[in-house]
Coordinates of C-alpha atoms in Angstrom, one line a residue:
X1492 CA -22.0 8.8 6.7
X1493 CA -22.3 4.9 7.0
X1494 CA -19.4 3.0 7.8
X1495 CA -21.0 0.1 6.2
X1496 CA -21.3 2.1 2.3
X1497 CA -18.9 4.7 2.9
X1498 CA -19.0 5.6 -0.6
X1499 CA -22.3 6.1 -1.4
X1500 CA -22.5 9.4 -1.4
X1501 CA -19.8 9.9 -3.7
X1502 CA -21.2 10.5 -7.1
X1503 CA -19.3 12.2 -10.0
X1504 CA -21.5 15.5 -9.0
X1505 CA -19.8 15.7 -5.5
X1506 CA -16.1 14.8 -7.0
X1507 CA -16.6 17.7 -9.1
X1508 CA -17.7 20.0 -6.6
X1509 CA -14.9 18.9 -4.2
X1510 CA -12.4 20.0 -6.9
X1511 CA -14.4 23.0 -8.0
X1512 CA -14.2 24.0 -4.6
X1513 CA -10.2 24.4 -4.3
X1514 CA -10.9 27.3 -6.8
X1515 CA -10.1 24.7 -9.8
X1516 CA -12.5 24.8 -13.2
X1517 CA -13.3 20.6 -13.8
X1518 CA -14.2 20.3 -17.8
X1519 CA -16.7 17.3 -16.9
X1520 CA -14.0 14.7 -18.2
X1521 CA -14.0 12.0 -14.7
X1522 CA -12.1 8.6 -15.2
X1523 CA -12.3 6.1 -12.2
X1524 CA -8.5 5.1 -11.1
X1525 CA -8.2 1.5 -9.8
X1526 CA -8.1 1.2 -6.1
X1527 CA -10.5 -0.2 -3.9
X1528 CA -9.3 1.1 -0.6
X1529 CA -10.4 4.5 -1.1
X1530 CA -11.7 6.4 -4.2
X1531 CA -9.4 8.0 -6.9
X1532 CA -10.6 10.0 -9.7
X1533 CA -8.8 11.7 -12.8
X1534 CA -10.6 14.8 -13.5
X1535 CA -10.1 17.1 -16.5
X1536 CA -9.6 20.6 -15.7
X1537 CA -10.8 23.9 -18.4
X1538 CA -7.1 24.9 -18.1
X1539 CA -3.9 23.3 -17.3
X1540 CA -3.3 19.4 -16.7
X1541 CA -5.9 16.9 -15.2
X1542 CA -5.6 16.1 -11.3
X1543 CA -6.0 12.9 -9.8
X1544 CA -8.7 13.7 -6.7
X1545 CA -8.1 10.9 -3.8
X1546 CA -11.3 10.5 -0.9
X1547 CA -9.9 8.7 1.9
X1548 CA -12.0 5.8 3.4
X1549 CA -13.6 7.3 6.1
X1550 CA -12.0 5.7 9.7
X1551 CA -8.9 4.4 8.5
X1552 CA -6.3 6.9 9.4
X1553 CA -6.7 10.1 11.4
X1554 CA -6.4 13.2 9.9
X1555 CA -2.9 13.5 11.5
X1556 CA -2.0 10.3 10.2
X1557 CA -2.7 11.6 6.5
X1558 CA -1.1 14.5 6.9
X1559 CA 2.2 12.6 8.1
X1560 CA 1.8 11.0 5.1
X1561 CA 1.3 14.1 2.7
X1562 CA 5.2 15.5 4.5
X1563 CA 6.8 12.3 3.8
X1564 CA 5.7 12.5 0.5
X1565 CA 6.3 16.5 0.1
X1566 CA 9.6 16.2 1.9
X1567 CA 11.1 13.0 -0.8
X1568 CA 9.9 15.4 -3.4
X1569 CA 11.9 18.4 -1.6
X1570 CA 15.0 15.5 -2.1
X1571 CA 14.7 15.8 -6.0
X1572 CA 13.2 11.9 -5.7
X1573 CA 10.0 11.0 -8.3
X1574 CA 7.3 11.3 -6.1
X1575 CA 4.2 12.2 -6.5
X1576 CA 3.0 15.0 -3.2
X1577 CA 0.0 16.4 -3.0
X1578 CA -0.7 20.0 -3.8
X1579 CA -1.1 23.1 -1.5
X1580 CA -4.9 24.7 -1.5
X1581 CA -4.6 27.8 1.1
X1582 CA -1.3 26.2 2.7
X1583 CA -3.4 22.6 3.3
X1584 CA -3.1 19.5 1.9
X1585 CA -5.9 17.6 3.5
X1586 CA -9.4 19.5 2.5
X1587 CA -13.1 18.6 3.3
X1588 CA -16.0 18.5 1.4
X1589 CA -19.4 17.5 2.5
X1590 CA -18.1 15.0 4.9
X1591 CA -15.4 13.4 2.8
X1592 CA -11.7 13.9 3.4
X1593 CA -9.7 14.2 -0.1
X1594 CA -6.5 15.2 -1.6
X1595 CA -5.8 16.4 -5.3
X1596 CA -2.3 15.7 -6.7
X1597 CA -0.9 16.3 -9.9
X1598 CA -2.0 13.7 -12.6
X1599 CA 1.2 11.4 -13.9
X1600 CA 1.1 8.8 -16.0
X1601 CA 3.4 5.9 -17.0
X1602 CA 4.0 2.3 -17.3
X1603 CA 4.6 -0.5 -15.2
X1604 CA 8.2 -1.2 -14.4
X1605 CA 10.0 -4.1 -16.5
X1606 CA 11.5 -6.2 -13.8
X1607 CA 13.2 -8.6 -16.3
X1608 CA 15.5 -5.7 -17.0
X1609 CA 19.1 -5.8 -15.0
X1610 CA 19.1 -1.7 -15.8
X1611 CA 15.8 -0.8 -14.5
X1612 CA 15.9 -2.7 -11.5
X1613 CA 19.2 -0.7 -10.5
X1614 CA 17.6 2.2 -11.2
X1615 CA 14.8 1.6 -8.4
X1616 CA 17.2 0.3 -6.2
X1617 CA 19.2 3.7 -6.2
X1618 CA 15.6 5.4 -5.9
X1619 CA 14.7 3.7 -3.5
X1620 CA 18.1 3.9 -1.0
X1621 CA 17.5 7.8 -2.0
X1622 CA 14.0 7.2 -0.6
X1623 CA 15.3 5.4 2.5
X1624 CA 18.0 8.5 3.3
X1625 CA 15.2 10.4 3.8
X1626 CA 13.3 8.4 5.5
X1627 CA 15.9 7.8 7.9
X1628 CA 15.9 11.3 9.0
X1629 CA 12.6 10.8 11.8
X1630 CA 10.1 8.8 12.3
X1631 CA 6.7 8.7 12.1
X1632 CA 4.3 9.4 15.0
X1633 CA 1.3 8.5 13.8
X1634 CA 1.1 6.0 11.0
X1635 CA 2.1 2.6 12.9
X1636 CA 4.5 -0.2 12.0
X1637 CA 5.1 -2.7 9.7
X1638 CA 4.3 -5.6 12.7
X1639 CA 2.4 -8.8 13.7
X1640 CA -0.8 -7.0 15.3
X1641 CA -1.0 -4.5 12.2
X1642 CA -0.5 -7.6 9.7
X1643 CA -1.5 -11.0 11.3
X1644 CA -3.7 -10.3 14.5
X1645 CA -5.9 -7.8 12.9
X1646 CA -6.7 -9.3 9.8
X1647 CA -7.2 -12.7 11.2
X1648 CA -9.8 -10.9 14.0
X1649 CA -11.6 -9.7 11.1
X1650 CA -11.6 -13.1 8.9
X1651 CA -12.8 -14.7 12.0
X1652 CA -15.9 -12.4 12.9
X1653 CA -16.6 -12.4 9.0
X1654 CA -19.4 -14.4 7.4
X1655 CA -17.3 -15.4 4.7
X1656 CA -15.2 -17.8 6.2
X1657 CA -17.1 -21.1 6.5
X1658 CA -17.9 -22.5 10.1
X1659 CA -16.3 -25.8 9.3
X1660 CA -12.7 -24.1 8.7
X1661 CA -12.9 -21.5 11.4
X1662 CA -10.1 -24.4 13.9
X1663 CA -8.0 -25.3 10.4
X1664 CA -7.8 -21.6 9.9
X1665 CA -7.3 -20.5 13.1
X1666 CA -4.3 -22.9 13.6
X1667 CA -2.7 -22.2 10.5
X1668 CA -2.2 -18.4 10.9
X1669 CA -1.2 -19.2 14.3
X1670 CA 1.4 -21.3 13.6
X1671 CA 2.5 -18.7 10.6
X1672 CA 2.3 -15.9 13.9
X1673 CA 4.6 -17.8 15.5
X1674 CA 7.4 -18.8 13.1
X1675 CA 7.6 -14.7 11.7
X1676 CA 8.0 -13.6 15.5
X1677 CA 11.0 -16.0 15.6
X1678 CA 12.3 -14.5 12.5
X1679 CA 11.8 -11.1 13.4
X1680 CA 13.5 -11.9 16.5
X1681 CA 16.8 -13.7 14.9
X1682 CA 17.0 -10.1 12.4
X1683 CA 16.9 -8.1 15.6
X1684 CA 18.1 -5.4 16.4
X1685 CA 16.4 -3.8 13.2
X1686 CA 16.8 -0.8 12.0
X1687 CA 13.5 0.7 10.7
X1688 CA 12.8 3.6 9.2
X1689 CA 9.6 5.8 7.5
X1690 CA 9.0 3.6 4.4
X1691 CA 7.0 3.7 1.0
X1692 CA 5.3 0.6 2.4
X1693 CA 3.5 -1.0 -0.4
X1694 CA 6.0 -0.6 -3.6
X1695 CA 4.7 -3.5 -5.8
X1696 CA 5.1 -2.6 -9.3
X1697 CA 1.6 -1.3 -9.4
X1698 CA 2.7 1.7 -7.2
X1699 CA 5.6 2.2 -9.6
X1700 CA 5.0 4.3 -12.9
X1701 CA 7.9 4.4 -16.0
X1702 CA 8.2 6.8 -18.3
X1703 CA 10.6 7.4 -21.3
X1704 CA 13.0 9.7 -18.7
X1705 CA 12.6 7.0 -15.6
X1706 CA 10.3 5.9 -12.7
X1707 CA 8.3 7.6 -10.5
X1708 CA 6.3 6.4 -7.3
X1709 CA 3.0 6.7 -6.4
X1710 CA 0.6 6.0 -3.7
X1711 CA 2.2 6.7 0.0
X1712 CA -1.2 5.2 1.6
X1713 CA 0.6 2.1 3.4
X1714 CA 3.2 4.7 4.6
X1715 CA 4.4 2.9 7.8
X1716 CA 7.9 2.3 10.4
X1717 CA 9.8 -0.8 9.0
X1718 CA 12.8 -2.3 7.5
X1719 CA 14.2 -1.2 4.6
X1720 CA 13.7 -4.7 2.5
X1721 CA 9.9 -4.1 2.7
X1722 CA 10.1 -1.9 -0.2
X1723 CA 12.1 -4.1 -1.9
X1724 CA 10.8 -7.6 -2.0
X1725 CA 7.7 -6.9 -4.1
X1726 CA 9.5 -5.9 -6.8
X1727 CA 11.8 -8.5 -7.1
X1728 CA 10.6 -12.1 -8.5
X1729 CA 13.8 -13.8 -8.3
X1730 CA 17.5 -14.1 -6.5
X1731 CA 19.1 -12.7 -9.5
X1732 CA 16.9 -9.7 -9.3
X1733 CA 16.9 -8.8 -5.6
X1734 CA 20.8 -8.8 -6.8
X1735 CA 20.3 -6.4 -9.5
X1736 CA 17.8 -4.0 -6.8
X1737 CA 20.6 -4.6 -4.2
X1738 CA 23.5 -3.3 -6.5
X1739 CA 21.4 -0.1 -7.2
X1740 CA 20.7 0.1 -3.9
X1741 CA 24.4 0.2 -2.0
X1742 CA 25.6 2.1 -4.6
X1743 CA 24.0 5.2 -2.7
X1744 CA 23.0 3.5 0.6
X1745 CA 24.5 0.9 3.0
X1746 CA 21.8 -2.4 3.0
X1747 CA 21.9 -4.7 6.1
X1748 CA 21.9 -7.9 4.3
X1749 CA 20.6 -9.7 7.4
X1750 CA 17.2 -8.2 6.3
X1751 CA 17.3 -10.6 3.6
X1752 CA 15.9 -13.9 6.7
X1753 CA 12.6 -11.4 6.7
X1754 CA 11.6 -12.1 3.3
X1755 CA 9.5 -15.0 3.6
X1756 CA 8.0 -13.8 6.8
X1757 CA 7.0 -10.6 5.3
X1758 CA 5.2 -12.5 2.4
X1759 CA 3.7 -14.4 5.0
X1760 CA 2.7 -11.6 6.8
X1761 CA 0.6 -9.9 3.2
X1762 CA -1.1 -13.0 2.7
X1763 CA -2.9 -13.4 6.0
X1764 CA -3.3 -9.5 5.5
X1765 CA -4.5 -9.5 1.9
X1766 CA -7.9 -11.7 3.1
X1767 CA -7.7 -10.0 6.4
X1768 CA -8.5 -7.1 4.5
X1769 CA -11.1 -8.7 1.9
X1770 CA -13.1 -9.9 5.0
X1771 CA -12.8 -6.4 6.6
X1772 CA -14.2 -4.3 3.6
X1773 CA -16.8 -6.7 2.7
X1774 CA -19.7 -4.8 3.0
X1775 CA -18.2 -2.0 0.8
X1776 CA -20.1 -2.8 -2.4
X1777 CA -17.0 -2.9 -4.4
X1778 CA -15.5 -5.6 -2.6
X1779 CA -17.8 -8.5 -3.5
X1780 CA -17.9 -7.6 -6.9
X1781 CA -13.8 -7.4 -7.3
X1782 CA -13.2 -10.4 -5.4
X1783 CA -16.4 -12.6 -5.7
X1784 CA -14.0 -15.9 -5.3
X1785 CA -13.9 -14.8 -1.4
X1786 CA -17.4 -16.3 -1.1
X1787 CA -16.4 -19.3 -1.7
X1788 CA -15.3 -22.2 0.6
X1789 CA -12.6 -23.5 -1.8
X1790 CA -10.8 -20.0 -1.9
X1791 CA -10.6 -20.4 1.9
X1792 CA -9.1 -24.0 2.0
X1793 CA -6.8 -23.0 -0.7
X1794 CA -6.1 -19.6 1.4
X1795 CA -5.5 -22.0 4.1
X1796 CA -3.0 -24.3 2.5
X1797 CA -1.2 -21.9 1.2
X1798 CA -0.7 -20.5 4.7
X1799 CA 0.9 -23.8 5.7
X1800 CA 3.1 -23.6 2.8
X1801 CA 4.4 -20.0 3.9
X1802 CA 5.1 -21.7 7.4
X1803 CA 7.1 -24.7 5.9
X1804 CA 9.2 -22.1 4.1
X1805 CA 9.7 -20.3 7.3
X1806 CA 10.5 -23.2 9.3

């Protein structure tokens, strides 16, 4: 399998078959899921509910890394919390089919999250600390941390060996993710010492799904060692609702407000990520054509000013 289309391969037949072959009868019904990073499917089954069918991007995480994953998420399901674990095919989690790693999962639906609403951002917050108890319990061996290599170091590696940035900002960029580097290290250092703890990782509101009898969470893939406000920040827009999340939240579970100084360096820290990331998975078809303003200089200088930005804030 190429690493430079590692998709494709995958063609409806082959989703099929994969679930066909965990002894499930698909009814032909296939519906692409949005995400970019690997390849989710809903697929109707003859009897019973649809699953959703996840194929991991082939060299991303190891196979024990995924399965770390696949506990966390069975053992926050084993603690009554709404999360969604994948299910059991001859005791495994993790199958194979012609070359591709996959998972099948019950399908849930929902909507996103209102984060105007005082009530529902309680809610998650009480979720979440629930989450976070568990989490607390060991730590993950395999999966990484929620650090400066992972999140800054990487991602600008891959920017700078990428064709899409152009030649003429390569220093201006360079210096500005530097000096971004430097400013979160010295926040991270005046939080320490930091608790951290296995994590959701990425809870945006994307990755949280309401129904009429409450939230449930989705997507473990960014699993990782960090503080607790990482799951928190995303998903609140203001002061007055990282108060409403925090209320929820030591109702069930003590919060170390001192967290709170990371915030800015964590935003920092996606940013230079999120285009890390772009320039990484270029050559995956989908990439150019979900995020075609990447080939352009402007996006780059703007990308670059808005680094500088981050940095005044953290200075």
């Amino acid at each position: 399998m190429s690493n430079e289309t590692p998709y494709a391969r995958l063609t409806p037949d082959l989703v099929l078959d994969a679930v066909t072959a965990c002894g499930l009868w698909p009814d032909g019904r296939l519906l692409a899921l949005n995400s970019y990073e690997n390849r989710v499917w809903q697929v109707g089954l003859e009897e019973g509910s649809p699953v959703v069918a996840k194929f991991y991007r082939p060299g991303r995480w190891s196979d024990a890394a995924i399965l770390e994953e696949h506990a966390f998420a069975q053992e926050l399901a084993e603690a009554e919390l709404p999360v969604v674990a994948p299910l059991h095919f001859a005791e495994r989690t993790l199958l194979h089919h012609d070359g591709y790693r996959y998972a099948l999962s019950p399908r849930h639906g929902g909507r996103a999250p209102s984060l105007e609403s005082a009530d529902q951002l309680e809610w998650l917050g009480r979720l979440i600390a629930r989450m976070h108890s568990v989490g607390a319990r060991a730590s993950f061996a395999y999966r990484g941390n929620i650090d400066r290599t992972t999140l800054i170091a990487q991602p600008m590696q891959a920017v700078l060996s990428s064709s899409l940035l152009p030649s003429a900002l390569r220093d201006r960029y360079r210096q500005a993710v530097e000096r971004v580097n430097g400013l979160v290290a010295a926040r991270f250092e005046s939080a320490a010492p930091l608790r951290t703890l296995r994590l959701h990782g990425d809870c945006h509101p994307g990755n949280v799904l309401w129904t009429d009898t409450g939230p449930h969470f989705v997507d473990l893939d960014d699993a990782r060692m960090g503080p607790a406000v990482q799951d928190l920040w995303m998903l609140a827009h203001d002061e007055r609702a990282m108060e409403a999340l925090l209320e929820g939240y030591a109702s069930m579970r003590d919060f170390d407000h001192a967290e709170l100084i990371l915030i800015p360096a964590l935003r920092a820290m996606r940013q230079v990520h999120y285009a890390g990331w772009i320039a990484a998975r270029w050559h995956d078809p989908a990439f150019p054509a979900a995020f075609p303003f990447a080939a352009e200089a402007r996006w780059w200088e703007q990308h670059i000013t808005d680094l500088h930005e981050q940095a005044d804030e953290l200075e």
